[in-house]
Amino acid sequence: MSSTIPLVYNHAGQQIHRDNITGPLADWSQGQLISTERQSLLNAIKKSIGRQVCETKSEMKGKDANMTLEAVLDDFSCVYVEQRHTFSNKSGEAWSLRKFQSQVNAMQWLTIHSTIPVPRLLSVTRSNAEYPHDFLVMDKSSGNTVTRMYGLLSATSKEDLVRSYANIVLELYRLPVPHKIGSISPGSTPNALEVIPKLGKRSDLGAPRVFETLEQYLKYLFSVKRRAFTLTKHDAIGEKDDTGSVFSAQSTISELGIHIRKLLLSYDSPCLRRFVLMHDHLDETNILTDDHGRITSILGWGSHSIQPAILAAEYPSWLSYSGVNDPQFAPTSKWWIEGAEESARLRRLFEEIVKERDPEYHQALTQGSVIRAAVGWLMDIRDDPACSRMRGWTQKTFGPSSSKPPVLDDSQCHIS
């Protein structure tokens, strides 16, 4: 099956073309000119796996992200090459190194302890005199990302994709892991796991420590959200009406904190609080599927964590129309690869599958929908002046606030 420009859905539920959904772009093949730096990387790859690179395709990534290449070798096999991004500042470099090491450990551990389709690591090379960058090489499975394949799948294949997703998350859900909230790091033996503070998506978003309970973790997330809306920050970036925006944001954060504190009282079942290893970005960009909706590989293991089950159990992200993905409150740039009505049907299918196979997962999935949406808002770093989008969702979900909580009062956001 060949890929085409896919149709996606906008806020109004209308199908539109998205020309910028592309795969890796071919940027070099044998016989073409190449930069000295890229040639050094290709030499290092050949030394690490014993094969010559004949062609490379670059994957566009965000700022401070690892460089990712898709490389064709001289035996016509394909591999992924991921080079760790280096920072000029010590804190950023330390975060990048920890994330790289954690990714490698997670992939190695999952390969040993599960049947989850994790890419096979062919080599892990640390910076040296010949090539001063850390990089890893992993095999590339058949298939393509869900983002690029979804519009080409039949209705039956889309259902099979949901079933394949269920197989993976249910296996992750039952893997034995330490009873702490954080990321995993190499232990004293290849089979051992150590828990380190949760590594955020950016160097400035990592947790300061390992958390023992759901309440501790939520309290930390609320504190981070509060710090994002301070007079000092808004003064620095020159926003207009700083005081009004900050006070409105803090009031909204406090209001959400009150609701979540009450909600936590209902989570008394041990199965909701057991600790689970999860992929933090198990979305359509990190899942490869074949033409029939069978998942062939899961990428992006640099983003993972151990979390309570009620936060780890989740619907397929490409079917989400709730929380930060609710069209009523999502940014105007947001789009969906499946329509709202069909997404709802496929979510019900997912519920049926997990209810039959693992009732405890189903309980965490259904009972945790609101708190997961709230966590999504706390972790959302997209533009939301005065937390107006988050406030709209909070009032839609919990109803209008009967009394305005005191602004800038941290006690309203404490989760205890």
Coordinates of C-alpha atoms in Angstrom, one line a residue:
M1 CA 0.0 0.0 0.0
S2 CA 1.5 3.4 -1.0
S3 CA 1.1 6.5 1.2
T4 CA -0.8 9.6 0.0
I5 CA -1.6 13.0 1.4
P6 CA -4.0 12.0 4.2
L7 CA -7.3 13.6 5.1
V8 CA -7.7 14.8 8.7
Y9 CA -10.6 16.4 10.6
N10 CA -10.7 20.0 11.8
H11 CA -12.6 21.5 14.8
A12 CA -15.8 21.5 12.9
G13 CA -15.5 17.9 12.0
Q14 CA -14.8 18.6 8.3
Q15 CA -12.2 16.6 6.4
I16 CA -9.3 18.6 5.1
H17 CA -5.9 17.8 3.5
R18 CA -2.8 18.2 5.6
D19 CA 0.1 18.6 3.1
N20 CA 2.7 18.7 5.9
I21 CA 2.2 15.2 7.2
T22 CA 5.3 13.7 5.6
G23 CA 7.7 11.0 6.4
P24 CA 11.5 11.2 6.6
L25 CA 12.8 13.2 3.7
A26 CA 15.7 11.7 1.6
D27 CA 18.6 14.0 2.1
W28 CA 21.6 12.0 0.8
S29 CA 22.5 8.9 -1.2
Q30 CA 25.8 7.4 -2.4
G31 CA 27.7 9.5 -4.9
Q32 CA 26.3 12.8 -3.6
L33 CA 28.2 15.5 -1.8
I34 CA 28.1 15.2 2.0
S35 CA 29.2 17.3 4.9
T36 CA 32.2 16.4 6.9
E37 CA 30.1 16.0 10.1
R38 CA 27.6 13.7 8.4
Q39 CA 30.4 11.6 6.8
S40 CA 31.9 11.2 10.3
L41 CA 28.5 9.9 11.5
L42 CA 28.3 7.4 8.6
N43 CA 31.8 6.2 9.4
A44 CA 30.9 5.7 13.0
I45 CA 27.7 3.8 12.1
K46 CA 29.8 1.5 9.8
K47 CA 32.2 0.9 12.6
S48 CA 29.4 0.1 15.1
I49 CA 27.4 -2.3 13.0
G50 CA 29.8 -3.4 10.3
R51 CA 27.6 -2.2 7.4
Q52 CA 27.9 0.7 4.9
V53 CA 25.2 3.4 4.8
C54 CA 24.0 4.0 1.2
E55 CA 21.2 6.4 1.8
T56 CA 19.7 8.6 4.6
K57 CA 16.4 10.2 5.3
S58 CA 16.1 12.9 7.9
E59 CA 13.2 13.2 10.3
M60 CA 12.3 16.8 11.2
K61 CA 12.2 17.2 15.0
G62 CA 11.6 20.1 17.4
K63 CA 14.1 22.2 19.1
D64 CA 16.6 20.4 21.4
A65 CA 15.4 17.0 20.2
N66 CA 17.6 14.1 19.2
M67 CA 18.5 13.9 15.5
T68 CA 16.8 10.9 13.9
L69 CA 17.8 9.3 10.6
E70 CA 16.4 6.5 8.6
A71 CA 19.3 4.8 6.9
V72 CA 19.4 2.2 4.1
L73 CA 22.4 -0.1 4.4
D74 CA 24.5 -1.9 1.7
D75 CA 22.4 -5.1 2.2
F76 CA 19.2 -3.1 1.5
S77 CA 18.0 -3.4 5.1
C78 CA 16.8 -0.2 6.9
V79 CA 17.8 1.0 10.4
Y80 CA 17.0 4.0 12.6
V81 CA 19.8 6.1 13.9
E82 CA 19.2 8.4 16.8
Q83 CA 21.9 10.8 17.9
R84 CA 21.7 12.4 21.3
H85 CA 21.3 16.2 21.3
T86 CA 24.0 18.0 23.1
F87 CA 23.5 21.1 25.2
S88 CA 26.0 23.9 26.0
N89 CA 24.7 24.2 29.6
K90 CA 25.4 21.7 32.3
S91 CA 21.8 21.1 33.4
G92 CA 20.5 20.5 29.8
E93 CA 23.4 18.2 29.0
A94 CA 22.8 16.2 32.2
W95 CA 19.1 15.8 31.4
S96 CA 19.9 14.7 27.8
L97 CA 22.4 12.1 29.0
R98 CA 20.0 10.7 31.6
K99 CA 17.2 10.5 29.0
F100 CA 19.4 8.7 26.5
Q101 CA 20.6 6.2 29.1
S102 CA 17.0 5.7 30.3
Q103 CA 15.8 5.1 26.8
V104 CA 18.4 2.5 26.2
N105 CA 17.7 0.7 29.5
A106 CA 13.9 0.7 28.9
M107 CA 14.4 -0.8 25.4
Q108 CA 16.8 -3.5 26.6
W109 CA 14.6 -4.4 29.6
L110 CA 11.4 -4.6 27.6
T111 CA 13.1 -6.8 25.0
I112 CA 14.1 -9.3 27.8
H113 CA 10.8 -9.2 29.8
S114 CA 8.1 -8.7 27.2
T115 CA 6.8 -9.4 23.7
I116 CA 6.1 -5.7 23.1
P117 CA 7.5 -4.8 19.6
V118 CA 10.4 -2.7 20.7
P119 CA 13.0 -2.0 18.0
R120 CA 16.0 -4.2 18.4
L121 CA 19.1 -2.3 19.4
L122 CA 22.0 -3.1 17.1
S123 CA 24.5 -0.8 18.8
V124 CA 24.9 1.9 21.4
T125 CA 27.9 4.1 20.8
R126 CA 29.2 6.6 23.3
S127 CA 31.1 9.8 22.3
N128 CA 34.8 9.2 21.6
A129 CA 37.8 10.8 19.9
E130 CA 36.6 9.6 16.5
Y131 CA 33.0 10.8 16.8
P132 CA 32.1 13.1 19.7
H133 CA 28.4 12.2 20.0
D134 CA 26.3 9.5 21.6
F135 CA 24.1 7.6 19.2
L136 CA 22.2 4.3 18.9
V137 CA 21.3 2.2 15.9
M138 CA 18.1 0.1 15.9
D139 CA 16.4 -2.0 13.3
K140 CA 13.4 -0.7 11.4
S141 CA 10.4 -2.9 11.2
S142 CA 8.0 -3.0 8.3
G143 CA 5.1 -0.6 8.3
N144 CA 4.7 3.1 8.7
T145 CA 3.5 5.5 11.4
V146 CA -0.2 5.5 12.2
T147 CA -0.2 9.2 11.3
R148 CA 0.6 8.4 7.7
M149 CA -1.2 5.0 7.4
Y150 CA -4.5 5.7 9.1
G151 CA -6.4 7.2 6.2
L152 CA -5.4 4.2 4.1
L153 CA -6.8 1.6 6.5
S154 CA -10.1 -0.1 6.0
A155 CA -12.8 0.0 8.7
T156 CA -11.8 -3.6 9.7
S157 CA -8.1 -2.7 9.8
K158 CA -8.9 0.3 12.1
E159 CA -10.6 -2.1 14.5
D160 CA -7.6 -4.5 14.3
L161 CA -5.4 -1.5 15.1
V162 CA -7.4 -1.0 18.3
R163 CA -7.0 -4.7 19.1
S164 CA -3.3 -4.6 18.5
Y165 CA -3.0 -1.5 20.7
A166 CA -4.9 -3.3 23.4
N167 CA -2.5 -6.2 23.3
I168 CA 0.4 -3.9 24.0
V169 CA -1.0 -1.7 26.7
L170 CA -2.4 -4.8 28.6
E171 CA 1.0 -6.4 28.6
L172 CA 2.7 -3.2 29.8
Y173 CA 0.0 -3.0 32.5
R174 CA 1.1 -6.3 34.0
L175 CA 4.9 -6.0 33.9
P176 CA 6.3 -6.0 37.5
V177 CA 8.0 -2.7 38.2
P178 CA 9.1 -0.8 41.3
H179 CA 6.4 0.9 43.4
K180 CA 7.5 4.5 42.7
I181 CA 6.7 7.3 40.2
G182 CA 9.5 8.2 37.9
S183 CA 11.6 7.0 34.9
I184 CA 13.7 3.9 34.9
S185 CA 17.5 3.8 34.8
P186 CA 20.0 0.9 34.6
G187 CA 20.1 -1.1 37.8
S188 CA 22.9 -3.2 39.3
T189 CA 22.2 -6.0 36.9
P190 CA 20.7 -6.1 33.3
N191 CA 17.4 -7.4 34.8
A192 CA 17.2 -4.8 37.6
L193 CA 15.4 -1.5 37.4
E194 CA 16.2 1.7 39.3
V195 CA 13.7 4.6 39.5
I196 CA 15.0 8.1 38.9
P197 CA 13.0 11.4 38.8
K198 CA 10.6 11.5 35.9
L199 CA 12.3 12.9 32.8
G200 CA 10.2 15.6 31.2
K201 CA 9.7 16.3 27.5
R202 CA 12.1 19.2 27.8
S203 CA 15.1 19.7 30.0
D204 CA 13.2 22.2 32.2
L205 CA 10.2 20.0 32.7
G206 CA 11.8 17.1 34.6
A207 CA 10.6 16.2 38.1
P208 CA 12.9 17.1 41.1
R209 CA 12.5 13.8 42.8
V210 CA 10.9 10.3 42.7
F211 CA 7.4 10.3 44.1
E212 CA 5.9 7.6 46.4
T213 CA 2.2 8.4 45.9
L214 CA -0.3 9.7 43.4
E215 CA -1.0 12.7 45.7
Q216 CA 2.7 13.7 45.8
Y217 CA 2.9 13.6 42.0
L218 CA -0.2 15.7 41.5
K219 CA 0.9 18.3 44.0
Y220 CA 4.1 18.6 42.0
L221 CA 2.2 19.0 38.7
F222 CA 0.0 21.7 40.2
S223 CA 3.1 23.6 41.5
V224 CA 4.7 23.5 38.0
K225 CA 1.5 24.8 36.4
R226 CA 1.4 27.6 39.0
R227 CA 5.0 28.6 38.3
A228 CA 4.2 28.9 34.6
F229 CA 1.8 31.7 35.4
T230 CA 3.6 34.2 37.6
L231 CA 3.9 38.0 37.3
T232 CA 7.7 37.6 36.9
K233 CA 7.3 35.3 33.9
H234 CA 4.7 37.5 32.2
D235 CA 6.7 40.7 32.9
A236 CA 9.7 39.0 31.2
I237 CA 7.9 38.2 28.0
G238 CA 6.1 41.5 27.9
E239 CA 2.5 40.3 28.0
K240 CA -0.2 43.0 28.3
D241 CA -2.6 43.1 31.2
D242 CA -0.1 40.9 33.2
T243 CA -1.9 41.1 36.5
G244 CA -5.3 40.2 35.2
S245 CA -4.0 37.3 33.2
V246 CA -1.9 35.9 36.0
F247 CA -4.7 36.2 38.6
S248 CA -7.2 34.6 36.3
A249 CA -4.8 31.7 35.6
Q250 CA -4.0 31.2 39.3
S251 CA -7.7 31.2 40.1
T252 CA -8.4 28.5 37.5
I253 CA -5.6 26.4 38.8
S254 CA -6.9 26.7 42.3
E255 CA -10.4 25.8 41.2
L256 CA -9.2 22.7 39.4
G257 CA -7.1 21.7 42.5
I258 CA -10.2 21.8 44.6
H259 CA -12.1 19.4 42.3
I260 CA -9.2 17.0 42.0
R261 CA -8.7 16.9 45.7
K262 CA -12.3 15.8 46.1
L263 CA -12.0 13.3 43.2
L264 CA -9.0 11.6 44.8
L265 CA -11.2 10.5 47.7
S266 CA -13.0 8.1 45.4
Y267 CA -9.8 6.3 44.3
D268 CA -9.6 3.9 47.2
S269 CA -9.3 0.6 45.2
P270 CA -5.7 -0.8 45.3
C271 CA -6.0 -1.7 41.6
L272 CA -6.3 2.0 40.7
R273 CA -3.1 2.9 42.6
R274 CA -0.8 -0.1 41.6
F275 CA 2.3 1.0 39.7
V276 CA 2.5 0.5 35.9
L277 CA 5.2 1.2 33.3
M278 CA 3.8 3.3 30.5
H279 CA 4.9 4.9 27.3
D280 CA 4.3 8.7 27.9
H281 CA 3.8 9.4 24.2
L282 CA 2.1 6.2 22.8
D283 CA 0.6 8.2 20.0
E284 CA 0.1 8.0 16.3
T285 CA 3.7 9.3 15.6
N286 CA 5.4 6.6 17.6
I287 CA 3.4 3.5 16.5
L288 CA 4.2 1.7 13.3
T289 CA 1.5 -0.4 11.7
D290 CA 1.2 -2.5 8.6
D291 CA -1.6 -2.4 5.9
H292 CA -3.9 -4.5 8.1
G293 CA -3.7 -2.4 11.3
R294 CA -1.2 -4.7 13.0
I295 CA 1.3 -2.8 15.1
T296 CA 4.8 -3.7 14.0
S297 CA 6.9 -1.5 16.3
I298 CA 6.7 1.1 19.1
L299 CA 9.2 4.0 18.9
G300 CA 10.1 6.8 21.2
W301 CA 11.0 5.0 24.4
G302 CA 12.9 8.0 25.7
S303 CA 9.5 9.1 26.9
H304 CA 8.3 6.6 29.5
S305 CA 7.5 6.5 33.2
I306 CA 6.2 4.4 36.1
Q307 CA 2.8 5.8 37.2
P308 CA -0.3 4.8 39.1
A309 CA -2.7 2.6 37.0
I310 CA -5.4 5.2 37.0
L311 CA -3.1 7.5 35.0
A312 CA -1.5 4.8 32.9
A313 CA -4.6 3.1 31.5
E314 CA -5.5 5.1 28.4
Y315 CA -7.6 5.0 25.2
P316 CA -5.7 5.1 21.9
S317 CA -4.6 8.8 21.6
W318 CA -5.7 9.1 18.0
L319 CA -9.3 8.5 19.1
S320 CA -9.2 11.2 21.8
Y321 CA -11.8 14.0 21.8
S322 CA -11.6 14.8 25.5
G323 CA -9.5 17.0 27.8
V324 CA -6.9 19.0 25.8
N325 CA -8.2 17.3 22.7
D326 CA -11.8 18.4 23.1
P327 CA -12.6 20.5 20.0
Q328 CA -14.3 23.1 22.1
F329 CA -11.1 23.9 24.0
A330 CA -8.2 22.6 21.8
P331 CA -6.0 25.1 20.0
T332 CA -7.0 26.1 16.5
S333 CA -3.9 24.3 15.2
K334 CA -5.2 20.9 16.5
W335 CA -6.5 18.3 14.1
W336 CA -7.7 14.7 14.3
I337 CA -7.0 11.7 12.1
E338 CA -10.4 10.2 12.8
G339 CA -13.9 11.7 13.0
A340 CA -15.7 12.2 16.3
E341 CA -18.4 9.6 15.7
E342 CA -16.1 6.9 14.5
S343 CA -13.7 7.6 17.3
A344 CA -16.4 7.1 19.9
R345 CA -17.3 3.8 18.3
L346 CA -13.7 2.6 18.3
R347 CA -13.3 3.7 21.9
R348 CA -16.3 1.6 22.9
L349 CA -14.7 -1.3 21.1
F350 CA -11.5 -0.8 23.1
E351 CA -13.5 -0.7 26.3
E352 CA -15.1 -4.0 25.4
I353 CA -11.8 -5.7 24.6
V354 CA -10.0 -4.7 27.8
K355 CA -13.1 -5.4 30.0
E356 CA -13.1 -8.9 28.8
R357 CA -9.4 -9.5 29.1
D358 CA -8.5 -7.4 32.2
P359 CA -11.3 -6.0 34.3
E360 CA -8.9 -4.1 36.5
Y361 CA -7.5 -2.2 33.5
H362 CA -11.0 -1.5 32.4
Q363 CA -11.8 -0.1 35.9
A364 CA -8.8 2.2 35.8
L365 CA -9.6 3.2 32.2
T366 CA -13.2 4.3 32.9
Q367 CA -12.8 5.7 36.4
G368 CA -9.7 7.7 35.6
S369 CA -10.9 9.5 32.5
V370 CA -11.4 12.8 34.3
I371 CA -8.2 12.8 36.3
R372 CA -6.2 11.9 33.3
A373 CA -7.8 14.8 31.4
A374 CA -6.9 17.1 34.3
V375 CA -3.3 15.9 34.2
G376 CA -3.2 16.5 30.5
W377 CA -4.2 20.2 31.2
L378 CA -1.6 20.5 33.9
M379 CA 1.1 19.2 31.5
D380 CA -0.1 21.2 28.5
I381 CA 2.6 23.7 27.4
R382 CA 0.7 25.1 24.4
D383 CA -0.5 28.6 24.4
D384 CA -3.3 29.2 26.8
P385 CA -3.4 32.9 28.0
A386 CA -4.8 33.2 31.5
C387 CA -5.6 29.4 31.4
S388 CA -8.8 30.3 29.5
R389 CA -9.0 27.0 27.6
M390 CA -8.4 25.0 30.8
R391 CA -11.0 27.1 32.7
G392 CA -13.6 26.3 30.0
W393 CA -12.9 22.6 30.3
T394 CA -13.0 22.7 34.1
Q395 CA -16.4 24.5 34.2
K396 CA -17.8 22.1 31.5
T397 CA -16.6 19.1 33.5
F398 CA -17.4 20.1 37.1
G399 CA -19.9 22.8 36.6
P400 CA -19.6 26.6 37.2
S401 CA -17.7 27.5 40.4
S402 CA -20.2 28.4 43.1
S403 CA -17.6 30.6 44.8
K404 CA -14.4 32.0 43.5
P405 CA -11.3 30.6 45.2
P406 CA -8.9 33.1 46.6
V407 CA -6.4 33.9 43.8
L408 CA -2.7 33.2 44.4
D409 CA -3.5 31.1 47.4
D410 CA -1.4 27.9 47.2
S411 CA -3.4 26.1 49.8
Q412 CA -6.2 25.7 47.4
C413 CA -4.0 23.6 45.1
H414 CA -2.5 21.3 47.7
I415 CA -3.3 17.6 47.1
S416 CA -3.0 15.8 50.4

